[in-house]
Amino acid sequence: LCTDNMTIYQLIEAGDRTPALFSNWIGPRYNAGTLGANLLRDIIGQQNPFSYPKSIHTVGDAIFSAGLDEGAICLDYFAGSGTTAHAMINLNREDGGSRKYILVEMGEYFDTVMKPRIQKVIYSKDWKEGKPVSREGSSHLFKYLRLESYEDTLNNLEVERTEAQQQLLDQHEGFREDYLLRYMLEVESRGSASLLNLDRFADPFNYKLKISTGSVGETREVNVDLVETFNYLLGLKVKHQDSIRGFKVVTGTVRKGNSQSGIEEKVLVIWRNVKEKSNEALDEFFQKQGYNSRDMEFASIYVNGDNNLENLKVDTDTWKVRLIEEEFMRLMWEDTEV
């Protein structure tokens, strides 16, 4: 246990790596004012909109106390101002570790506080009034993903309905609500971007959604990363991805079936703009890359657009070709038991 003002770092220096009882930690290093709000203000500047962030040492000591050593992964699903990421970066600086973090945040200060804070502490360890004091940075990379929100889904629903149908719905409020829930989402809005417009998979690198800008009612079109989304839907552990002569190629492994045994299968995913890369071009590319050789040992090969890759198989090949569109739709909408 830590006593008086002794911190977990002092215990480490003394050779004692026993995690401390958090409630016994006391001292100025856990002051949320000087080492939370003031620290963040020095990093972001005077326009910092986030109030009462935790002390960087409170989080850092808690990470060690939880046993998150040099190769651990920390999940913070209320990331706030990004103190967890900052603490992990600091700990890696101190002991040369490779700890990783996953942050989840839905507040508006993601763009104004959390992301710029992480970017800045990577660039420099010390900041004052929004400017770097030193050039003691870190070799560090982070990726951030924006998930489609409920409001984004509504903004992208496109309804196909005649004027007479609309008038009928306007006249019967009770029926309208039941109709919207049971029929509209299933039939009338089937081709909407949020519900997967499979025709647009012909050009998967230009799939767009209308995203709220923050102003009431205003939206802007942004590209959706279908490749990344499909990787997550498959549960694909990506080993390598590359763009080769107009084809986007992803290789990795997935868990075999629903097995909990840990057995994994190799998977190949090929994306293309169907209007630019015909089936003949796909066949030629597939053969030149040697994907039909026994050395590759893929269990499944996913391709967008109708194709004839199955015709390239020889008797000894065991891989199966699957349409990305069909698998995407199944994984997005299939019922699962919880």
mmCIF file of C-alpha atoms in Angstrom:
data_model
loop_
_atom_site.group_PDB
_atom_site.id
_atom_site.type_symbol
_atom_site.label_atom_id
_atom_site.label_comp_id
_atom_site.label_asym_id
_atom_site.label_seq_id
_atom_site.Cartn_x
_atom_site.Cartn_y
_atom_site.Cartn_z
ATOM 1 C CA LEU A 1 0.000 0.000 0.000
ATOM 2 C CA CYS A 2 1.068 3.573 -0.625
ATOM 3 C CA THR A 3 1.403 5.691 2.486
ATOM 4 C CA ASP A 4 1.766 9.418 3.074
ATOM 5 C CA ASN A 5 2.796 11.019 -0.225
ATOM 6 C CA MET A 6 4.525 7.952 -1.634
ATOM 7 C CA THR A 7 3.257 7.263 -5.162
ATOM 8 C CA ILE A 8 3.263 4.170 -7.282
ATOM 9 C CA TYR A 9 6.260 5.556 -9.171
ATOM 10 C CA GLN A 10 8.254 5.854 -5.944
ATOM 11 C CA LEU A 11 7.397 2.248 -5.198
ATOM 12 C CA ILE A 12 8.621 1.285 -8.647
ATOM 13 C CA GLU A 13 11.899 3.114 -8.076
ATOM 14 C CA ALA A 14 12.218 1.264 -4.771
ATOM 15 C CA GLY A 15 11.820 -2.040 -6.620
ATOM 16 C CA ASP A 16 8.270 -2.778 -5.372
ATOM 17 C CA ARG A 17 5.887 -3.386 -8.323
ATOM 18 C CA THR A 18 2.939 -4.410 -6.124
ATOM 19 C CA PRO A 19 -0.120 -2.409 -7.270
ATOM 20 C CA ALA A 20 -1.275 0.100 -4.678
ATOM 21 C CA LEU A 21 -4.717 0.575 -3.231
ATOM 22 C CA PHE A 22 -6.068 3.549 -5.172
ATOM 23 C CA SER A 23 -7.986 4.996 -2.211
ATOM 24 C CA ASN A 24 -4.707 5.405 -0.287
ATOM 25 C CA TRP A 25 -3.100 7.570 -2.948
ATOM 26 C CA ILE A 26 -2.836 11.154 -1.768
ATOM 27 C CA GLY A 27 -0.734 14.167 -2.608
ATOM 28 C CA PRO A 28 -0.630 17.099 -5.016
ATOM 29 C CA ARG A 29 0.066 14.937 -8.087
ATOM 30 C CA TYR A 30 -3.619 13.941 -8.135
ATOM 31 C CA ASN A 31 -4.929 17.515 -8.104
ATOM 32 C CA ALA A 32 -7.424 17.790 -10.982
ATOM 33 C CA GLY A 33 -6.936 21.550 -11.126
ATOM 34 C CA THR A 34 -3.190 21.930 -11.581
ATOM 35 C CA LEU A 35 -2.519 18.583 -13.294
ATOM 36 C CA GLY A 36 -5.861 18.293 -15.046
ATOM 37 C CA ALA A 37 -7.461 21.565 -16.133
ATOM 38 C CA ASN A 38 -4.268 23.651 -16.143
ATOM 39 C CA LEU A 39 -2.311 20.959 -17.946
ATOM 40 C CA LEU A 40 -4.988 20.647 -20.617
ATOM 41 C CA ARG A 41 -5.155 24.430 -21.006
ATOM 42 C CA ASP A 42 -1.408 24.513 -21.613
ATOM 43 C CA ILE A 43 -1.836 21.919 -24.359
ATOM 44 C CA ILE A 44 -5.004 23.179 -26.065
ATOM 45 C CA GLY A 45 -4.746 26.878 -25.261
ATOM 46 C CA GLN A 46 -7.125 29.305 -23.579
ATOM 47 C CA GLN A 47 -10.103 28.200 -25.703
ATOM 48 C CA ASN A 48 -10.276 24.814 -23.968
ATOM 49 C CA PRO A 49 -13.997 23.900 -23.734
ATOM 50 C CA PHE A 50 -13.545 20.829 -21.469
ATOM 51 C CA SER A 51 -14.062 21.299 -17.722
ATOM 52 C CA TYR A 52 -12.543 19.259 -14.869
ATOM 53 C CA PRO A 53 -10.350 16.675 -16.625
ATOM 54 C CA LYS A 54 -8.602 14.187 -14.338
ATOM 55 C CA SER A 55 -5.008 14.610 -13.271
ATOM 56 C CA ILE A 56 -2.672 12.912 -15.711
ATOM 57 C CA HIS A 57 -1.011 11.132 -12.756
ATOM 58 C CA THR A 58 -4.321 9.814 -11.397
ATOM 59 C CA VAL A 59 -4.910 7.972 -14.658
ATOM 60 C CA GLY A 60 -1.276 6.966 -15.141
ATOM 61 C CA ASP A 61 -0.999 5.452 -11.668
ATOM 62 C CA ALA A 62 -4.355 3.708 -12.099
ATOM 63 C CA ILE A 63 -3.171 2.148 -15.372
ATOM 64 C CA PHE A 64 -0.124 0.675 -13.652
ATOM 65 C CA SER A 65 -2.121 -0.407 -10.612
ATOM 66 C CA ALA A 66 -4.486 -2.311 -12.930
ATOM 67 C CA GLY A 67 -1.498 -4.306 -14.145
ATOM 68 C CA LEU A 68 -1.403 -2.792 -17.645
ATOM 69 C CA ASP A 69 2.232 -3.464 -18.316
ATOM 70 C CA GLU A 70 4.371 -2.784 -21.360
ATOM 71 C CA GLY A 71 2.243 -4.607 -23.956
ATOM 72 C CA ALA A 72 -1.257 -4.087 -22.573
ATOM 73 C CA ILE A 73 -4.331 -2.606 -24.269
ATOM 74 C CA CYS A 74 -6.535 -0.167 -22.324
ATOM 75 C CA LEU A 75 -10.180 0.477 -23.292
ATOM 76 C CA ASP A 76 -11.713 3.772 -22.142
ATOM 77 C CA TYR A 77 -15.303 4.012 -23.336
ATOM 78 C CA PHE A 78 -15.866 7.429 -21.714
ATOM 79 C CA ALA A 79 -12.711 9.004 -23.100
ATOM 80 C CA GLY A 80 -13.553 12.644 -22.339
ATOM 81 C CA SER A 81 -10.550 14.887 -22.962
ATOM 82 C CA GLY A 82 -8.239 11.963 -23.774
ATOM 83 C CA THR A 83 -6.368 11.737 -20.450
ATOM 84 C CA THR A 84 -6.099 7.947 -20.802
ATOM 85 C CA ALA A 85 -4.307 8.213 -24.147
ATOM 86 C CA HIS A 86 -2.033 10.935 -22.746
ATOM 87 C CA ALA A 87 -1.151 8.763 -19.732
ATOM 88 C CA MET A 88 -0.427 5.724 -21.920
ATOM 89 C CA ILE A 89 1.845 7.772 -24.171
ATOM 90 C CA ASN A 90 3.701 9.109 -21.112
ATOM 91 C CA LEU A 91 4.145 5.621 -19.633
ATOM 92 C CA ASN A 92 5.508 4.313 -22.937
ATOM 93 C CA ARG A 93 7.937 7.226 -23.012
ATOM 94 C CA GLU A 94 9.165 6.383 -19.525
ATOM 95 C CA ASP A 95 9.755 2.647 -19.850
ATOM 96 C CA GLY A 96 9.868 2.080 -23.613
ATOM 97 C CA GLY A 97 6.649 0.039 -23.507
ATOM 98 C CA SER A 98 4.202 -0.538 -26.343
ATOM 99 C CA ARG A 99 0.902 -0.095 -24.497
ATOM 100 C CA LYS A 100 -2.087 0.610 -26.715
ATOM 101 C CA TYR A 101 -5.389 2.345 -26.074
ATOM 102 C CA ILE A 102 -8.888 2.265 -27.519
ATOM 103 C CA LEU A 103 -10.970 5.364 -26.807
ATOM 104 C CA VAL A 104 -14.702 5.837 -27.358
ATOM 105 C CA GLU A 105 -16.292 9.285 -27.238
ATOM 106 C CA MET A 106 -19.472 10.850 -28.595
ATOM 107 C CA GLY A 107 -19.106 14.393 -27.219
ATOM 108 C CA GLU A 108 -18.609 17.370 -29.517
ATOM 109 C CA TYR A 109 -15.208 18.022 -27.926
ATOM 110 C CA PHE A 110 -13.765 15.029 -29.772
ATOM 111 C CA ASP A 111 -12.590 17.346 -32.569
ATOM 112 C CA THR A 112 -11.827 20.345 -30.373
ATOM 113 C CA VAL A 113 -10.082 18.686 -27.401
ATOM 114 C CA MET A 114 -9.444 14.948 -27.485
ATOM 115 C CA LYS A 115 -7.960 14.493 -30.965
ATOM 116 C CA PRO A 116 -5.788 17.633 -30.917
ATOM 117 C CA ARG A 117 -4.582 16.743 -27.408
ATOM 118 C CA ILE A 118 -3.340 13.344 -28.569
ATOM 119 C CA GLN A 119 -1.743 14.846 -31.659
ATOM 120 C CA LYS A 120 0.057 17.448 -29.586
ATOM 121 C CA VAL A 121 1.392 15.168 -26.847
ATOM 122 C CA ILE A 122 2.770 12.898 -29.566
ATOM 123 C CA TYR A 123 4.606 15.872 -31.069
ATOM 124 C CA SER A 124 5.959 17.229 -27.781
ATOM 125 C CA LYS A 125 5.970 16.164 -24.145
ATOM 126 C CA ASP A 126 5.725 19.726 -22.765
ATOM 127 C CA TRP A 127 3.328 22.540 -23.715
ATOM 128 C CA LYS A 128 2.561 26.074 -22.546
ATOM 129 C CA GLU A 129 -0.335 28.259 -23.750
ATOM 130 C CA GLY A 130 -0.942 25.956 -26.698
ATOM 131 C CA LYS A 131 2.678 26.009 -27.896
ATOM 132 C CA PRO A 132 5.356 23.292 -27.604
ATOM 133 C CA VAL A 133 8.065 23.946 -25.035
ATOM 134 C CA SER A 134 10.267 21.048 -26.118
ATOM 135 C CA ARG A 135 10.670 18.763 -29.122
ATOM 136 C CA GLU A 136 10.623 15.585 -27.048
ATOM 137 C CA GLY A 137 8.076 13.710 -29.110
ATOM 138 C CA SER A 138 7.091 10.077 -29.611
ATOM 139 C CA SER A 139 7.096 7.672 -32.535
ATOM 140 C CA HIS A 140 3.372 7.007 -32.423
ATOM 141 C CA LEU A 141 0.420 6.388 -34.723
ATOM 142 C CA PHE A 142 -3.284 6.448 -33.929
ATOM 143 C CA LYS A 143 -6.352 5.866 -36.074
ATOM 144 C CA TYR A 144 -9.770 7.327 -35.435
ATOM 145 C CA LEU A 145 -13.088 6.120 -36.821
ATOM 146 C CA ARG A 146 -16.397 7.964 -37.008
ATOM 147 C CA LEU A 147 -19.407 5.688 -36.619
ATOM 148 C CA GLU A 148 -22.710 6.422 -38.295
ATOM 149 C CA SER A 149 -25.132 7.953 -35.793
ATOM 150 C CA TYR A 150 -28.899 7.534 -35.483
ATOM 151 C CA GLU A 151 -29.357 11.037 -36.894
ATOM 152 C CA ASP A 152 -27.075 10.214 -39.830
ATOM 153 C CA THR A 153 -29.207 7.180 -40.634
ATOM 154 C CA LEU A 154 -32.372 9.286 -40.710
ATOM 155 C CA ASN A 155 -30.675 11.883 -42.909
ATOM 156 C CA ASN A 156 -29.874 9.206 -45.484
ATOM 157 C CA LEU A 157 -33.278 7.547 -45.759
ATOM 158 C CA GLU A 158 -34.669 8.041 -49.252
ATOM 159 C CA VAL A 159 -38.338 7.128 -49.561
ATOM 160 C CA GLU A 160 -40.000 6.065 -52.809
ATOM 161 C CA ARG A 161 -43.684 6.922 -52.424
ATOM 162 C CA THR A 162 -46.421 8.315 -54.696
ATOM 163 C CA GLU A 163 -48.304 11.519 -53.893
ATOM 164 C CA ALA A 164 -51.532 9.575 -53.352
ATOM 165 C CA GLN A 165 -49.815 7.278 -50.842
ATOM 166 C CA GLN A 166 -48.454 10.265 -48.941
ATOM 167 C CA GLN A 167 -51.893 11.906 -48.735
ATOM 168 C CA LEU A 168 -53.371 8.691 -47.351
ATOM 169 C CA LEU A 169 -50.722 8.534 -44.626
ATOM 170 C CA ASP A 170 -51.241 12.185 -43.718
ATOM 171 C CA GLN A 171 -54.934 11.534 -43.093
ATOM 172 C CA HIS A 172 -54.470 8.574 -40.720
ATOM 173 C CA GLU A 173 -51.956 9.292 -37.958
ATOM 174 C CA GLY A 174 -52.282 5.972 -36.114
ATOM 175 C CA PHE A 175 -51.887 3.942 -39.257
ATOM 176 C CA ARG A 176 -48.963 6.108 -40.382
ATOM 177 C CA GLU A 177 -46.823 5.225 -37.347
ATOM 178 C CA ASP A 178 -47.402 1.497 -37.753
ATOM 179 C CA TYR A 179 -46.764 1.777 -41.482
ATOM 180 C CA LEU A 180 -43.474 3.596 -41.036
ATOM 181 C CA LEU A 181 -42.115 1.008 -38.633
ATOM 182 C CA ARG A 182 -43.353 -2.115 -40.399
ATOM 183 C CA TYR A 183 -43.181 -1.220 -44.078
ATOM 184 C CA MET A 184 -41.284 1.960 -44.877
ATOM 185 C CA LEU A 185 -37.893 0.878 -43.540
ATOM 186 C CA GLU A 186 -38.293 -2.566 -45.084
ATOM 187 C CA VAL A 187 -39.551 -1.601 -48.565
ATOM 188 C CA GLU A 188 -39.747 2.099 -49.427
ATOM 189 C CA SER A 189 -36.297 3.086 -48.167
ATOM 190 C CA ARG A 190 -34.534 -0.137 -49.148
ATOM 191 C CA GLY A 191 -32.152 1.590 -51.555
ATOM 192 C CA SER A 192 -30.966 4.219 -49.059
ATOM 193 C CA ALA A 193 -27.263 4.580 -48.376
ATOM 194 C CA SER A 194 -27.624 3.849 -44.650
ATOM 195 C CA LEU A 195 -29.483 0.623 -45.382
ATOM 196 C CA LEU A 196 -26.879 -0.404 -48.011
ATOM 197 C CA ASN A 197 -27.473 0.494 -51.624
ATOM 198 C CA LEU A 198 -25.815 -2.500 -53.253
ATOM 199 C CA ASP A 199 -25.830 -0.857 -56.682
ATOM 200 C CA ARG A 200 -23.273 1.627 -55.354
ATOM 201 C CA PHE A 201 -20.877 -1.212 -54.525
ATOM 202 C CA ALA A 202 -19.910 -1.127 -58.194
ATOM 203 C CA ASP A 203 -17.772 1.878 -57.209
ATOM 204 C CA PRO A 204 -16.972 1.072 -53.559
ATOM 205 C CA PHE A 205 -14.372 3.848 -53.219
ATOM 206 C CA ASN A 206 -17.003 6.547 -53.788
ATOM 207 C CA TYR A 207 -19.813 5.445 -51.432
ATOM 208 C CA LYS A 208 -21.200 8.539 -49.702
ATOM 209 C CA LEU A 209 -23.412 9.378 -46.723
ATOM 210 C CA LYS A 210 -24.901 12.657 -45.593
ATOM 211 C CA ILE A 211 -23.364 13.480 -42.206
ATOM 212 C CA SER A 212 -24.599 16.120 -39.766
ATOM 213 C CA THR A 213 -22.284 19.125 -39.521
ATOM 214 C CA GLY A 214 -23.372 20.215 -36.036
ATOM 215 C CA SER A 215 -25.635 22.987 -37.268
ATOM 216 C CA VAL A 216 -29.346 22.193 -36.993
ATOM 217 C CA GLY A 217 -30.539 20.446 -40.136
ATOM 218 C CA GLU A 218 -27.300 20.908 -42.074
ATOM 219 C CA THR A 219 -25.429 17.966 -43.598
ATOM 220 C CA ARG A 220 -22.461 17.347 -45.842
ATOM 221 C CA GLU A 221 -21.567 14.369 -47.996
ATOM 222 C CA VAL A 222 -18.555 12.314 -46.930
ATOM 223 C CA ASN A 223 -16.999 9.154 -48.301
ATOM 224 C CA VAL A 224 -17.642 5.958 -46.335
ATOM 225 C CA ASP A 225 -14.740 3.534 -45.998
ATOM 226 C CA LEU A 226 -16.464 0.330 -47.106
ATOM 227 C CA VAL A 227 -13.165 -1.560 -47.046
ATOM 228 C CA GLU A 228 -12.549 -0.784 -43.366
ATOM 229 C CA THR A 229 -16.197 -1.400 -42.471
ATOM 230 C CA PHE A 230 -16.162 -4.818 -44.138
ATOM 231 C CA ASN A 231 -12.974 -5.761 -42.303
ATOM 232 C CA TYR A 232 -14.721 -5.120 -38.988
ATOM 233 C CA LEU A 233 -17.915 -6.924 -40.035
ATOM 234 C CA LEU A 234 -15.888 -10.007 -40.962
ATOM 235 C CA GLY A 235 -13.873 -9.840 -37.766
ATOM 236 C CA LEU A 236 -10.818 -9.807 -40.013
ATOM 237 C CA LYS A 237 -7.381 -9.623 -38.421
ATOM 238 C CA VAL A 238 -5.692 -7.643 -41.155
ATOM 239 C CA LYS A 239 -2.191 -8.821 -42.026
ATOM 240 C CA HIS A 240 -1.617 -6.690 -45.098
ATOM 241 C CA GLN A 241 -3.492 -4.362 -47.405
ATOM 242 C CA ASP A 242 -2.379 -2.616 -50.548
ATOM 243 C CA SER A 243 -3.591 -0.891 -53.705
ATOM 244 C CA ILE A 244 -2.250 -2.699 -56.766
ATOM 245 C CA ARG A 245 -3.038 -1.495 -60.291
ATOM 246 C CA GLY A 246 -6.498 -0.263 -59.366
ATOM 247 C CA PHE A 247 -7.403 -3.177 -57.055
ATOM 248 C CA LYS A 248 -7.619 -2.820 -53.277
ATOM 249 C CA VAL A 249 -6.317 -6.043 -51.726
ATOM 250 C CA VAL A 250 -6.681 -7.074 -48.077
ATOM 251 C CA THR A 251 -5.323 -10.284 -46.575
ATOM 252 C CA GLY A 252 -5.813 -11.557 -43.042
ATOM 253 C CA THR A 253 -7.392 -14.223 -40.886
ATOM 254 C CA VAL A 254 -10.843 -14.845 -39.418
ATOM 255 C CA ARG A 255 -12.014 -17.256 -36.756
ATOM 256 C CA LYS A 256 -13.234 -20.467 -38.331
ATOM 257 C CA GLY A 257 -17.034 -20.704 -38.153
ATOM 258 C CA ASN A 258 -18.448 -20.110 -34.683
ATOM 259 C CA SER A 259 -15.689 -22.113 -33.080
ATOM 260 C CA GLN A 260 -14.190 -20.927 -29.803
ATOM 261 C CA SER A 261 -11.136 -23.101 -30.384
ATOM 262 C CA GLY A 262 -9.047 -20.270 -31.768
ATOM 263 C CA ILE A 263 -8.650 -21.910 -35.177
ATOM 264 C CA GLU A 264 -8.273 -19.257 -37.863
ATOM 265 C CA GLU A 265 -8.580 -19.286 -41.659
ATOM 266 C CA LYS A 266 -6.747 -17.154 -44.190
ATOM 267 C CA VAL A 267 -8.944 -14.739 -46.139
ATOM 268 C CA LEU A 268 -8.386 -12.632 -49.245
ATOM 269 C CA VAL A 269 -10.582 -9.608 -50.049
ATOM 270 C CA ILE A 270 -10.400 -7.874 -53.442
ATOM 271 C CA TRP A 271 -12.161 -4.564 -54.122
ATOM 272 C CA ARG A 272 -12.465 -2.863 -57.507
ATOM 273 C CA ASN A 273 -14.409 -0.259 -59.419
ATOM 274 C CA VAL A 274 -16.406 -2.642 -61.605
ATOM 275 C CA LYS A 275 -16.781 -0.013 -64.346
ATOM 276 C CA GLU A 276 -13.001 0.314 -64.605
ATOM 277 C CA LYS A 277 -11.903 -3.252 -63.831
ATOM 278 C CA SER A 278 -13.778 -5.877 -65.832
ATOM 279 C CA ASN A 279 -13.957 -9.569 -65.027
ATOM 280 C CA GLU A 280 -11.253 -10.195 -67.602
ATOM 281 C CA ALA A 281 -9.001 -7.663 -65.845
ATOM 282 C CA LEU A 282 -9.820 -9.297 -62.513
ATOM 283 C CA ASP A 283 -8.908 -12.752 -63.826
ATOM 284 C CA GLU A 284 -5.604 -11.484 -65.211
ATOM 285 C CA PHE A 285 -4.775 -9.705 -61.960
ATOM 286 C CA PHE A 286 -5.699 -12.771 -59.886
ATOM 287 C CA GLN A 287 -3.436 -15.051 -61.880
ATOM 288 C CA LYS A 288 -0.484 -12.650 -62.003
ATOM 289 C CA GLN A 289 -0.602 -12.252 -58.218
ATOM 290 C CA GLY A 290 -0.561 -16.040 -57.824
ATOM 291 C CA TYR A 291 -3.663 -16.129 -55.631
ATOM 292 C CA ASN A 292 -4.756 -19.438 -57.155
ATOM 293 C CA SER A 293 -1.589 -21.246 -56.084
ATOM 294 C CA ARG A 294 -1.570 -23.776 -53.266
ATOM 295 C CA ASP A 295 1.037 -21.697 -51.448
ATOM 296 C CA MET A 296 -1.535 -19.002 -50.604
ATOM 297 C CA GLU A 297 -3.957 -21.417 -48.845
ATOM 298 C CA PHE A 298 -6.884 -19.004 -48.647
ATOM 299 C CA ALA A 299 -10.108 -20.499 -47.318
ATOM 300 C CA SER A 300 -12.338 -17.714 -48.693
ATOM 301 C CA ILE A 301 -11.898 -15.050 -51.352
ATOM 302 C CA TYR A 302 -14.278 -12.081 -51.286
ATOM 303 C CA VAL A 303 -14.801 -9.933 -54.397
ATOM 304 C CA ASN A 304 -17.297 -7.162 -55.130
ATOM 305 C CA GLY A 305 -19.347 -7.515 -58.293
ATOM 306 C CA ASP A 306 -20.322 -10.618 -60.226
ATOM 307 C CA ASN A 307 -17.225 -12.490 -61.339
ATOM 308 C CA ASN A 308 -16.016 -15.826 -62.672
ATOM 309 C CA LEU A 309 -13.018 -16.491 -60.423
ATOM 310 C CA GLU A 310 -14.438 -19.921 -59.600
ATOM 311 C CA ASN A 311 -13.609 -20.910 -63.184
ATOM 312 C CA LEU A 312 -9.910 -20.449 -62.409
ATOM 313 C CA LYS A 313 -9.890 -23.148 -59.728
ATOM 314 C CA VAL A 314 -8.117 -26.428 -60.272
ATOM 315 C CA ASP A 315 -9.081 -29.728 -58.685
ATOM 316 C CA THR A 316 -6.663 -29.286 -55.777
ATOM 317 C CA ASP A 317 -7.918 -25.796 -54.826
ATOM 318 C CA THR A 318 -10.244 -25.623 -51.817
ATOM 319 C CA TRP A 319 -10.935 -21.874 -51.623
ATOM 320 C CA LYS A 320 -14.421 -20.471 -52.130
ATOM 321 C CA VAL A 321 -15.352 -17.223 -53.849
ATOM 322 C CA ARG A 322 -17.947 -15.113 -52.055
ATOM 323 C CA LEU A 323 -19.667 -11.904 -53.138
ATOM 324 C CA ILE A 324 -18.830 -8.981 -50.863
ATOM 325 C CA GLU A 325 -22.302 -7.467 -51.388
ATOM 326 C CA GLU A 326 -24.104 -10.581 -50.145
ATOM 327 C CA GLU A 327 -21.814 -11.056 -47.157
ATOM 328 C CA PHE A 328 -21.978 -7.339 -46.281
ATOM 329 C CA MET A 329 -25.784 -7.432 -46.257
ATOM 330 C CA ARG A 330 -25.887 -10.660 -44.231
ATOM 331 C CA LEU A 331 -23.484 -9.383 -41.597
ATOM 332 C CA MET A 332 -25.265 -6.032 -41.324
ATOM 333 C CA TRP A 333 -28.776 -7.373 -40.904
ATOM 334 C CA GLU A 334 -28.777 -11.013 -39.855
ATOM 335 C CA ASP A 335 -30.461 -11.819 -36.540
ATOM 336 C CA THR A 336 -28.135 -12.964 -33.776
ATOM 337 C CA GLU A 337 -28.965 -14.633 -30.489
ATOM 338 C CA VAL A 338 -27.666 -12.838 -27.384
#
